Amino acid sequence: MPEEPDVTRRTGRLARGAVSALLCLAATTGCGGAGEAGGAGEAGGAARQDGAAHEADGTASRPLTRREKSLLHDAEQTLVQQCMREAGFRLWKTPENPLPEHRDFPYAVDDADWAREHGYGSGLRRRVERLRAEDPNRRYLRGLSPQRRQAAVTALNGSDPQDGPHATLPMGAQVSRSSEGCTSAAQRELYGDLNSWFTAQMITDTLPSIRRSRVLGDAAYTTAVGKWSSCMRRRGHDHTDPGEARAAFAEPHGTAPSRREVRTAVDEAECAADSGLAATARRLDRHHGRQLDEQYRAELRDRTRLERAALPRARSAVRAG
């Protein structure tokens, strides 16, 4: 029996990808939703022609707005939903950001007001678990026979992940996805050149995690963490780094954070400001982000050009859906 899909595929945050992520299986390599990369893009093939009209006014290389990204998210879900319906299966759209108050702090909690309300977010994680349990797509899959469930997965993702687009990620991993199935069909309809889109999406989606890894390994960050740890000790917390402090509250035990969790998270945020850790992390994040943007300029340009060229098709898909 296929592995049950996971709506929280990204560690520490609620997945915000296209609805296809709900049904991705471990056996299907390179199945991903909407990216979190914030760079620009340049398309290949037909998409270059579609984007040429934007070059004169400079909009072709401008990163998309959040509203435009949301349009692409909605359009892809609409197209996948229609395709699955034609294949004889039901599929529900999922909100792009079903828990807006859920936030990611990759280096240290640096918002004391947020910490006073949510601590380290243990209560929010419980709500994420509830959203997963209540997700209609998960319930629908569970209600299918094993054979029908496998058929639904095949209808969505195709049968052979090696027969479609391939990409080599920055760290050397090879990813691929079937050229068949509703996910590929929807992306092909939106972006025109599935191979170019898959490559641009897969590579640029990895850049935020690489940026964070570089920040965490930077000597300036390590020095700032030492000052932060001293500040925390003065407040009664013996933690060597923010990750260690957060790990103490990793398992949610209720619908709201405990007073101890809130106190620790608030102290972390205030020490992040007082020690200079927050400012250092922001500076290093920008620095390594610029380096990655330069290193992967072509792939970022490809992504934005493809996305920008897809916007008219996305509007048409949403209107028709």
mmCIF file of C-alpha atoms in Angstrom:
data_model
loop_
_atom_site.group_PDB
_atom_site.id
_atom_site.type_symbol
_atom_site.label_atom_id
_atom_site.label_comp_id
_atom_site.label_asym_id
_atom_site.label_seq_id
_atom_site.Cartn_x
_atom_site.Cartn_y
_atom_site.Cartn_z
ATOM 1 C CA MET A 1 0.000 0.000 0.000
ATOM 2 C CA PRO A 2 1.391 3.439 -0.839
ATOM 3 C CA GLU A 3 2.705 5.667 1.889
ATOM 4 C CA GLU A 4 0.181 8.182 3.137
ATOM 5 C CA PRO A 5 0.884 11.730 1.967
ATOM 6 C CA ASP A 6 2.092 14.372 4.380
ATOM 7 C CA VAL A 7 0.754 17.929 4.384
ATOM 8 C CA THR A 8 3.717 19.161 6.448
ATOM 9 C CA ARG A 9 6.536 18.092 4.175
ATOM 10 C CA ARG A 10 8.765 21.002 5.171
ATOM 11 C CA THR A 11 10.226 20.837 8.644
ATOM 12 C CA GLY A 12 8.883 23.413 11.077
ATOM 13 C CA ARG A 13 6.408 25.040 8.743
ATOM 14 C CA LEU A 14 3.026 24.349 7.241
ATOM 15 C CA ALA A 15 3.380 23.206 3.666
ATOM 16 C CA ARG A 16 2.140 25.846 1.260
ATOM 17 C CA GLY A 17 2.668 24.016 -2.016
ATOM 18 C CA ALA A 18 0.161 23.185 -4.682
ATOM 19 C CA VAL A 19 -2.501 20.641 -3.866
ATOM 20 C CA SER A 20 -0.421 17.966 -5.589
ATOM 21 C CA ALA A 21 1.875 17.948 -2.548
ATOM 22 C CA LEU A 22 -0.961 16.366 -0.589
ATOM 23 C CA LEU A 23 -0.636 13.179 -2.590
ATOM 24 C CA CYS A 24 3.105 13.056 -3.257
ATOM 25 C CA LEU A 25 4.611 9.757 -2.321
ATOM 26 C CA ALA A 26 8.143 8.938 -1.300
ATOM 27 C CA ALA A 27 8.420 6.799 -4.411
ATOM 28 C CA THR A 28 7.866 9.788 -6.672
ATOM 29 C CA THR A 29 11.085 11.780 -6.847
ATOM 30 C CA GLY A 30 10.966 15.519 -7.187
ATOM 31 C CA CYS A 31 7.306 16.011 -6.429
ATOM 32 C CA GLY A 32 7.052 19.522 -5.044
ATOM 33 C CA GLY A 33 4.631 22.359 -4.644
ATOM 34 C CA ALA A 34 4.958 26.072 -5.108
ATOM 35 C CA GLY A 35 8.431 27.242 -4.369
ATOM 36 C CA GLU A 36 9.618 29.554 -1.678
ATOM 37 C CA ALA A 37 12.487 30.962 -3.635
ATOM 38 C CA GLY A 38 12.301 34.702 -3.864
ATOM 39 C CA GLY A 39 14.372 35.255 -6.954
ATOM 40 C CA ALA A 40 13.769 36.158 -10.559
ATOM 41 C CA GLY A 41 13.567 33.887 -13.580
ATOM 42 C CA GLU A 42 14.040 33.547 -17.333
ATOM 43 C CA ALA A 43 12.192 30.929 -19.331
ATOM 44 C CA GLY A 44 13.177 28.738 -22.213
ATOM 45 C CA GLY A 45 11.330 27.769 -25.379
ATOM 46 C CA ALA A 46 7.842 29.134 -25.926
ATOM 47 C CA ALA A 47 7.833 30.920 -22.584
ATOM 48 C CA ARG A 48 10.648 33.196 -23.782
ATOM 49 C CA GLN A 49 8.420 34.329 -26.617
ATOM 50 C CA ASP A 50 5.517 34.907 -24.240
ATOM 51 C CA GLY A 51 7.732 36.966 -21.949
ATOM 52 C CA ALA A 52 9.375 39.031 -24.680
ATOM 53 C CA ALA A 53 6.656 41.677 -24.553
ATOM 54 C CA HIS A 54 7.659 42.488 -20.980
ATOM 55 C CA GLU A 55 11.339 43.124 -21.731
ATOM 56 C CA ALA A 56 10.870 46.615 -23.053
ATOM 57 C CA ASP A 57 9.411 47.949 -19.808
ATOM 58 C CA GLY A 58 11.738 45.920 -17.540
ATOM 59 C CA THR A 59 9.040 43.804 -15.946
ATOM 60 C CA ALA A 60 10.370 40.496 -17.271
ATOM 61 C CA SER A 61 13.048 40.225 -14.602
ATOM 62 C CA ARG A 62 11.032 41.719 -11.727
ATOM 63 C CA PRO A 63 10.199 39.108 -9.090
ATOM 64 C CA LEU A 64 6.516 38.340 -8.850
ATOM 65 C CA THR A 65 4.404 39.906 -6.151
ATOM 66 C CA ARG A 66 2.798 37.756 -3.480
ATOM 67 C CA ARG A 67 -0.546 38.257 -5.219
ATOM 68 C CA GLU A 68 0.880 36.996 -8.514
ATOM 69 C CA LYS A 69 2.449 34.002 -6.772
ATOM 70 C CA SER A 70 -0.910 33.253 -5.174
ATOM 71 C CA LEU A 71 -2.567 33.388 -8.587
ATOM 72 C CA LEU A 72 -0.167 30.752 -9.918
ATOM 73 C CA HIS A 73 -0.774 28.615 -6.840
ATOM 74 C CA ASP A 74 -4.549 28.821 -7.322
ATOM 75 C CA ALA A 75 -4.317 28.191 -11.059
ATOM 76 C CA GLU A 76 -2.189 25.082 -10.678
ATOM 77 C CA GLN A 77 -4.570 23.679 -8.087
ATOM 78 C CA THR A 78 -7.508 24.448 -10.363
ATOM 79 C CA LEU A 79 -5.898 22.650 -13.301
ATOM 80 C CA VAL A 80 -4.883 19.651 -11.174
ATOM 81 C CA GLN A 81 -8.372 19.449 -9.707
ATOM 82 C CA GLN A 82 -9.972 19.488 -13.177
ATOM 83 C CA CYS A 83 -7.550 16.855 -14.456
ATOM 84 C CA MET A 84 -8.197 14.556 -11.506
ATOM 85 C CA ARG A 85 -11.938 14.967 -11.921
ATOM 86 C CA GLU A 86 -11.613 13.880 -15.561
ATOM 87 C CA ALA A 87 -9.629 10.857 -14.351
ATOM 88 C CA GLY A 88 -12.480 9.920 -12.030
ATOM 89 C CA PHE A 89 -11.133 11.187 -8.698
ATOM 90 C CA ARG A 90 -12.024 13.960 -6.294
ATOM 91 C CA LEU A 91 -9.524 16.530 -5.099
ATOM 92 C CA TRP A 92 -10.017 19.534 -2.842
ATOM 93 C CA LYS A 93 -8.042 22.721 -3.081
ATOM 94 C CA THR A 94 -5.998 23.667 -0.037
ATOM 95 C CA PRO A 95 -5.418 27.224 1.158
ATOM 96 C CA GLU A 96 -2.027 28.618 0.252
ATOM 97 C CA ASN A 97 -1.444 29.729 3.825
ATOM 98 C CA PRO A 98 -4.038 28.080 6.077
ATOM 99 C CA LEU A 99 -2.355 29.230 9.295
ATOM 100 C CA PRO A 100 -1.093 32.799 8.689
ATOM 101 C CA GLU A 101 0.116 33.268 12.261
ATOM 102 C CA HIS A 102 2.496 30.343 11.876
ATOM 103 C CA ARG A 103 5.974 31.812 11.363
ATOM 104 C CA ASP A 104 9.403 30.453 10.636
ATOM 105 C CA PHE A 105 12.382 31.719 12.655
ATOM 106 C CA PRO A 106 15.386 29.997 11.058
ATOM 107 C CA TYR A 107 18.036 31.568 13.281
ATOM 108 C CA ALA A 108 16.341 32.730 16.481
ATOM 109 C CA VAL A 109 12.937 33.945 17.568
ATOM 110 C CA ASP A 110 13.348 37.695 17.166
ATOM 111 C CA ASP A 111 9.782 38.948 17.627
ATOM 112 C CA ALA A 112 9.043 39.330 21.347
ATOM 113 C CA ASP A 113 5.370 40.182 20.748
ATOM 114 C CA TRP A 114 4.883 36.991 18.714
ATOM 115 C CA ALA A 115 6.710 35.020 21.425
ATOM 116 C CA ARG A 116 4.429 36.425 24.132
ATOM 117 C CA GLU A 117 1.438 35.065 22.265
ATOM 118 C CA HIS A 118 2.802 31.835 20.809
ATOM 119 C CA GLY A 119 5.985 30.940 22.690
ATOM 120 C CA TYR A 120 7.867 28.726 20.266
ATOM 121 C CA GLY A 121 4.664 27.870 18.434
ATOM 122 C CA SER A 122 3.819 24.601 20.189
ATOM 123 C CA GLY A 123 0.115 25.438 20.174
ATOM 124 C CA LEU A 124 0.304 26.265 16.484
ATOM 125 C CA ARG A 125 1.927 22.913 15.784
ATOM 126 C CA ARG A 126 -1.026 21.243 17.461
ATOM 127 C CA ARG A 127 -3.330 23.191 15.154
ATOM 128 C CA VAL A 128 -1.236 22.041 12.183
ATOM 129 C CA GLU A 129 -1.755 18.447 13.304
ATOM 130 C CA ARG A 130 -5.493 19.064 13.521
ATOM 131 C CA LEU A 131 -5.536 20.559 10.017
ATOM 132 C CA ARG A 132 -3.754 17.482 8.747
ATOM 133 C CA ALA A 133 -6.232 15.170 10.435
ATOM 134 C CA GLU A 134 -9.185 17.115 9.050
ATOM 135 C CA ASP A 135 -7.821 17.495 5.523
ATOM 136 C CA PRO A 136 -10.474 16.239 3.081
ATOM 137 C CA ASN A 137 -7.894 14.872 0.653
ATOM 138 C CA ARG A 138 -6.398 12.651 3.340
ATOM 139 C CA ARG A 139 -9.831 11.445 4.390
ATOM 140 C CA TYR A 140 -10.745 10.778 0.774
ATOM 141 C CA LEU A 141 -7.603 8.741 0.153
ATOM 142 C CA ARG A 142 -8.122 6.717 3.294
ATOM 143 C CA GLY A 143 -11.635 5.872 2.136
ATOM 144 C CA LEU A 144 -10.426 4.400 -1.152
ATOM 145 C CA SER A 145 -9.482 0.792 -1.629
ATOM 146 C CA PRO A 146 -5.721 0.146 -1.965
ATOM 147 C CA GLN A 147 -6.136 -0.304 -5.704
ATOM 148 C CA ARG A 148 -8.110 2.909 -6.145
ATOM 149 C CA ARG A 149 -5.702 4.797 -3.908
ATOM 150 C CA GLN A 150 -2.770 3.691 -6.062
ATOM 151 C CA ALA A 151 -4.737 4.636 -9.166
ATOM 152 C CA ALA A 152 -5.344 8.101 -7.738
ATOM 153 C CA VAL A 153 -1.652 8.561 -6.991
ATOM 154 C CA THR A 154 -0.759 7.416 -10.497
ATOM 155 C CA ALA A 155 -3.337 9.765 -12.004
ATOM 156 C CA LEU A 156 -1.751 12.635 -10.109
ATOM 157 C CA ASN A 157 1.943 11.833 -10.369
ATOM 158 C CA GLY A 158 2.282 9.500 -13.343
ATOM 159 C CA SER A 159 3.667 5.984 -13.236
ATOM 160 C CA ASP A 160 7.414 6.351 -13.832
ATOM 161 C CA PRO A 161 9.295 9.215 -12.142
ATOM 162 C CA GLN A 162 12.269 8.563 -14.414
ATOM 163 C CA ASP A 163 10.489 9.215 -17.713
ATOM 164 C CA GLY A 164 10.064 12.963 -17.296
ATOM 165 C CA PRO A 165 12.036 16.081 -16.453
ATOM 166 C CA HIS A 166 15.273 15.766 -14.486
ATOM 167 C CA ALA A 167 17.326 18.259 -12.512
ATOM 168 C CA THR A 168 20.574 18.258 -10.554
ATOM 169 C CA LEU A 169 20.220 20.174 -7.301
ATOM 170 C CA PRO A 170 23.001 22.464 -6.028
ATOM 171 C CA MET A 171 24.235 19.846 -3.551
ATOM 172 C CA GLY A 172 24.428 17.213 -6.301
ATOM 173 C CA ALA A 173 21.227 15.239 -5.729
ATOM 174 C CA GLN A 174 19.354 14.095 -8.813
ATOM 175 C CA VAL A 175 15.591 14.624 -8.913
ATOM 176 C CA SER A 176 13.057 13.677 -11.533
ATOM 177 C CA ARG A 177 9.341 13.372 -12.075
ATOM 178 C CA SER A 178 7.071 11.583 -14.485
ATOM 179 C CA SER A 179 6.012 13.540 -17.529
ATOM 180 C CA GLU A 180 2.567 11.973 -17.117
ATOM 181 C CA GLY A 181 -0.062 12.643 -14.474
ATOM 182 C CA CYS A 182 -2.116 15.671 -13.541
ATOM 183 C CA THR A 183 0.696 17.530 -11.781
ATOM 184 C CA SER A 184 2.870 17.534 -14.882
ATOM 185 C CA ALA A 185 -0.120 18.237 -17.124
ATOM 186 C CA ALA A 186 -1.100 21.278 -15.054
ATOM 187 C CA GLN A 187 2.435 22.665 -14.960
ATOM 188 C CA ARG A 188 2.904 22.037 -18.662
ATOM 189 C CA GLU A 189 -0.299 23.966 -19.381
ATOM 190 C CA LEU A 190 0.761 26.835 -17.131
ATOM 191 C CA TYR A 191 4.447 27.141 -17.969
ATOM 192 C CA GLY A 192 4.644 25.714 -21.474
ATOM 193 C CA ASP A 193 8.062 24.078 -21.146
ATOM 194 C CA LEU A 194 7.803 21.456 -18.403
ATOM 195 C CA ASN A 195 11.495 20.588 -18.466
ATOM 196 C CA SER A 196 12.583 24.202 -18.023
ATOM 197 C CA TRP A 197 10.020 24.785 -15.278
ATOM 198 C CA PHE A 198 10.949 21.655 -13.352
ATOM 199 C CA THR A 199 14.649 22.509 -13.435
ATOM 200 C CA ALA A 200 14.125 26.133 -12.411
ATOM 201 C CA GLN A 201 11.649 25.254 -9.663
ATOM 202 C CA MET A 202 13.654 22.411 -8.151
ATOM 203 C CA ILE A 203 16.928 24.357 -8.052
ATOM 204 C CA THR A 204 15.520 27.639 -6.770
ATOM 205 C CA ASP A 205 13.404 25.875 -4.147
ATOM 206 C CA THR A 206 16.612 24.621 -2.510
ATOM 207 C CA LEU A 207 18.259 28.041 -2.222
ATOM 208 C CA PRO A 208 16.568 29.189 1.029
ATOM 209 C CA SER A 209 17.796 26.103 2.891
ATOM 210 C CA ILE A 210 21.304 26.565 1.482
ATOM 211 C CA ARG A 211 21.268 30.221 2.511
ATOM 212 C CA ARG A 212 20.243 29.314 6.041
ATOM 213 C CA SER A 213 22.912 26.627 6.262
ATOM 214 C CA ARG A 214 25.553 29.148 5.229
ATOM 215 C CA VAL A 215 24.369 31.648 7.797
ATOM 216 C CA LEU A 216 24.418 29.046 10.569
ATOM 217 C CA GLY A 217 27.962 28.083 9.612
ATOM 218 C CA ASP A 218 29.256 31.633 9.393
ATOM 219 C CA ALA A 219 31.850 32.589 12.032
ATOM 220 C CA ALA A 220 30.092 35.905 12.642
ATOM 221 C CA TYR A 221 26.874 34.060 13.465
ATOM 222 C CA THR A 222 28.716 31.706 15.829
ATOM 223 C CA THR A 223 30.223 34.686 17.657
ATOM 224 C CA ALA A 224 26.812 36.338 17.983
ATOM 225 C CA VAL A 225 25.314 33.097 19.312
ATOM 226 C CA GLY A 226 27.938 33.054 22.065
ATOM 227 C CA LYS A 227 26.832 36.519 23.179
ATOM 228 C CA TRP A 228 23.201 35.435 22.979
ATOM 229 C CA SER A 229 23.928 32.381 25.147
ATOM 230 C CA SER A 230 25.551 34.585 27.796
ATOM 231 C CA CYS A 231 22.469 36.798 27.821
ATOM 232 C CA MET A 232 20.226 33.756 28.227
ATOM 233 C CA ARG A 233 22.303 32.433 31.125
ATOM 234 C CA ARG A 234 21.898 35.731 32.927
ATOM 235 C CA ARG A 235 18.137 35.169 32.621
ATOM 236 C CA GLY A 236 18.332 31.651 33.996
ATOM 237 C CA HIS A 237 18.443 29.620 30.754
ATOM 238 C CA ASP A 238 21.404 27.342 30.115
ATOM 239 C CA HIS A 239 21.204 26.989 26.322
ATOM 240 C CA THR A 240 24.178 27.096 23.969
ATOM 241 C CA ASP A 241 22.146 28.137 20.922
ATOM 242 C CA PRO A 242 18.550 28.947 19.908
ATOM 243 C CA GLY A 243 18.028 25.489 18.444
ATOM 244 C CA GLU A 244 18.707 23.908 21.810
ATOM 245 C CA ALA A 245 16.271 26.262 23.527
ATOM 246 C CA ARG A 246 13.563 25.507 20.982
ATOM 247 C CA ALA A 247 14.116 21.741 21.195
ATOM 248 C CA ALA A 248 13.041 21.798 24.835
ATOM 249 C CA PHE A 249 9.514 22.641 23.669
ATOM 250 C CA ALA A 250 9.428 20.614 20.468
ATOM 251 C CA GLU A 251 6.491 18.434 21.485
ATOM 252 C CA PRO A 252 3.168 20.261 21.814
ATOM 253 C CA HIS A 253 1.307 19.363 25.003
ATOM 254 C CA GLY A 254 -1.763 21.523 24.649
ATOM 255 C CA THR A 255 -3.586 24.052 22.550
ATOM 256 C CA ALA A 256 -1.592 26.929 24.057
ATOM 257 C CA PRO A 257 2.054 27.292 25.049
ATOM 258 C CA SER A 258 3.007 26.900 28.696
ATOM 259 C CA ARG A 259 4.134 29.899 30.735
ATOM 260 C CA ARG A 260 7.643 28.464 30.805
ATOM 261 C CA GLU A 261 7.701 28.182 27.029
ATOM 262 C CA VAL A 262 6.484 31.758 26.611
ATOM 263 C CA ARG A 263 9.010 33.077 29.109
ATOM 264 C CA THR A 264 11.897 31.254 27.401
ATOM 265 C CA ALA A 265 10.840 32.390 23.916
ATOM 266 C CA VAL A 266 10.427 36.013 25.026
ATOM 267 C CA ASP A 267 13.848 35.911 26.698
ATOM 268 C CA GLU A 268 15.275 34.457 23.497
ATOM 269 C CA ALA A 269 13.812 37.279 21.422
ATOM 270 C CA GLU A 270 14.981 39.972 23.808
ATOM 271 C CA CYS A 271 18.460 38.438 24.044
ATOM 272 C CA ALA A 272 18.561 38.178 20.245
ATOM 273 C CA ALA A 273 18.086 41.947 20.125
ATOM 274 C CA ASP A 274 20.339 42.817 23.070
ATOM 275 C CA SER A 275 23.225 40.566 22.004
ATOM 276 C CA GLY A 276 23.128 41.624 18.364
ATOM 277 C CA LEU A 277 22.249 38.123 17.182
ATOM 278 C CA ALA A 278 19.095 39.243 15.366
ATOM 279 C CA ALA A 279 20.907 42.033 13.518
ATOM 280 C CA THR A 280 23.821 39.754 12.662
ATOM 281 C CA ALA A 281 21.500 37.058 11.345
ATOM 282 C CA ARG A 282 19.637 39.541 9.162
ATOM 283 C CA ARG A 283 22.894 40.934 7.772
ATOM 284 C CA LEU A 284 24.316 37.487 7.038
ATOM 285 C CA ASP A 285 21.026 36.321 5.540
ATOM 286 C CA ARG A 286 21.121 39.229 3.078
ATOM 287 C CA HIS A 287 24.815 38.645 2.350
ATOM 288 C CA HIS A 288 24.523 34.943 1.597
ATOM 289 C CA GLY A 289 21.239 35.524 -0.206
ATOM 290 C CA ARG A 290 22.943 37.953 -2.593
ATOM 291 C CA GLN A 291 25.742 35.477 -3.204
ATOM 292 C CA LEU A 292 23.280 32.711 -4.056
ATOM 293 C CA ASP A 293 21.243 35.045 -6.250
ATOM 294 C CA GLU A 294 24.402 35.778 -8.226
ATOM 295 C CA GLN A 295 25.526 32.159 -8.317
ATOM 296 C CA TYR A 296 22.140 30.954 -9.565
ATOM 297 C CA ARG A 297 21.163 34.038 -11.496
ATOM 298 C CA ALA A 298 20.247 32.080 -14.644
ATOM 299 C CA GLU A 299 17.978 29.666 -12.797
ATOM 300 C CA LEU A 300 16.291 32.483 -10.869
ATOM 301 C CA ARG A 301 15.770 34.413 -14.089
ATOM 302 C CA ASP A 302 14.374 31.311 -15.731
ATOM 303 C CA ARG A 303 11.867 30.873 -12.939
ATOM 304 C CA THR A 304 10.580 34.425 -13.010
ATOM 305 C CA ARG A 305 10.315 34.534 -16.809
ATOM 306 C CA LEU A 306 8.375 31.290 -16.792
ATOM 307 C CA GLU A 307 6.117 32.474 -13.968
ATOM 308 C CA ARG A 308 5.511 35.840 -15.577
ATOM 309 C CA ALA A 309 4.682 34.260 -18.925
ATOM 310 C CA ALA A 310 2.255 31.935 -17.117
ATOM 311 C CA LEU A 311 0.209 34.714 -15.510
ATOM 312 C CA PRO A 312 -2.241 35.214 -18.420
ATOM 313 C CA ARG A 313 -2.816 31.464 -18.610
ATOM 314 C CA ALA A 314 -3.269 31.359 -14.844
ATOM 315 C CA ARG A 315 -5.946 34.056 -14.963
ATOM 316 C CA SER A 316 -7.779 32.176 -17.684
ATOM 317 C CA ALA A 317 -7.595 28.914 -15.739
ATOM 318 C CA VAL A 318 -8.934 30.482 -12.552
ATOM 319 C CA ARG A 319 -11.773 32.208 -14.401
ATOM 320 C CA ALA A 320 -12.714 28.978 -16.195
ATOM 321 C CA GLY A 321 -12.458 26.946 -12.998
#
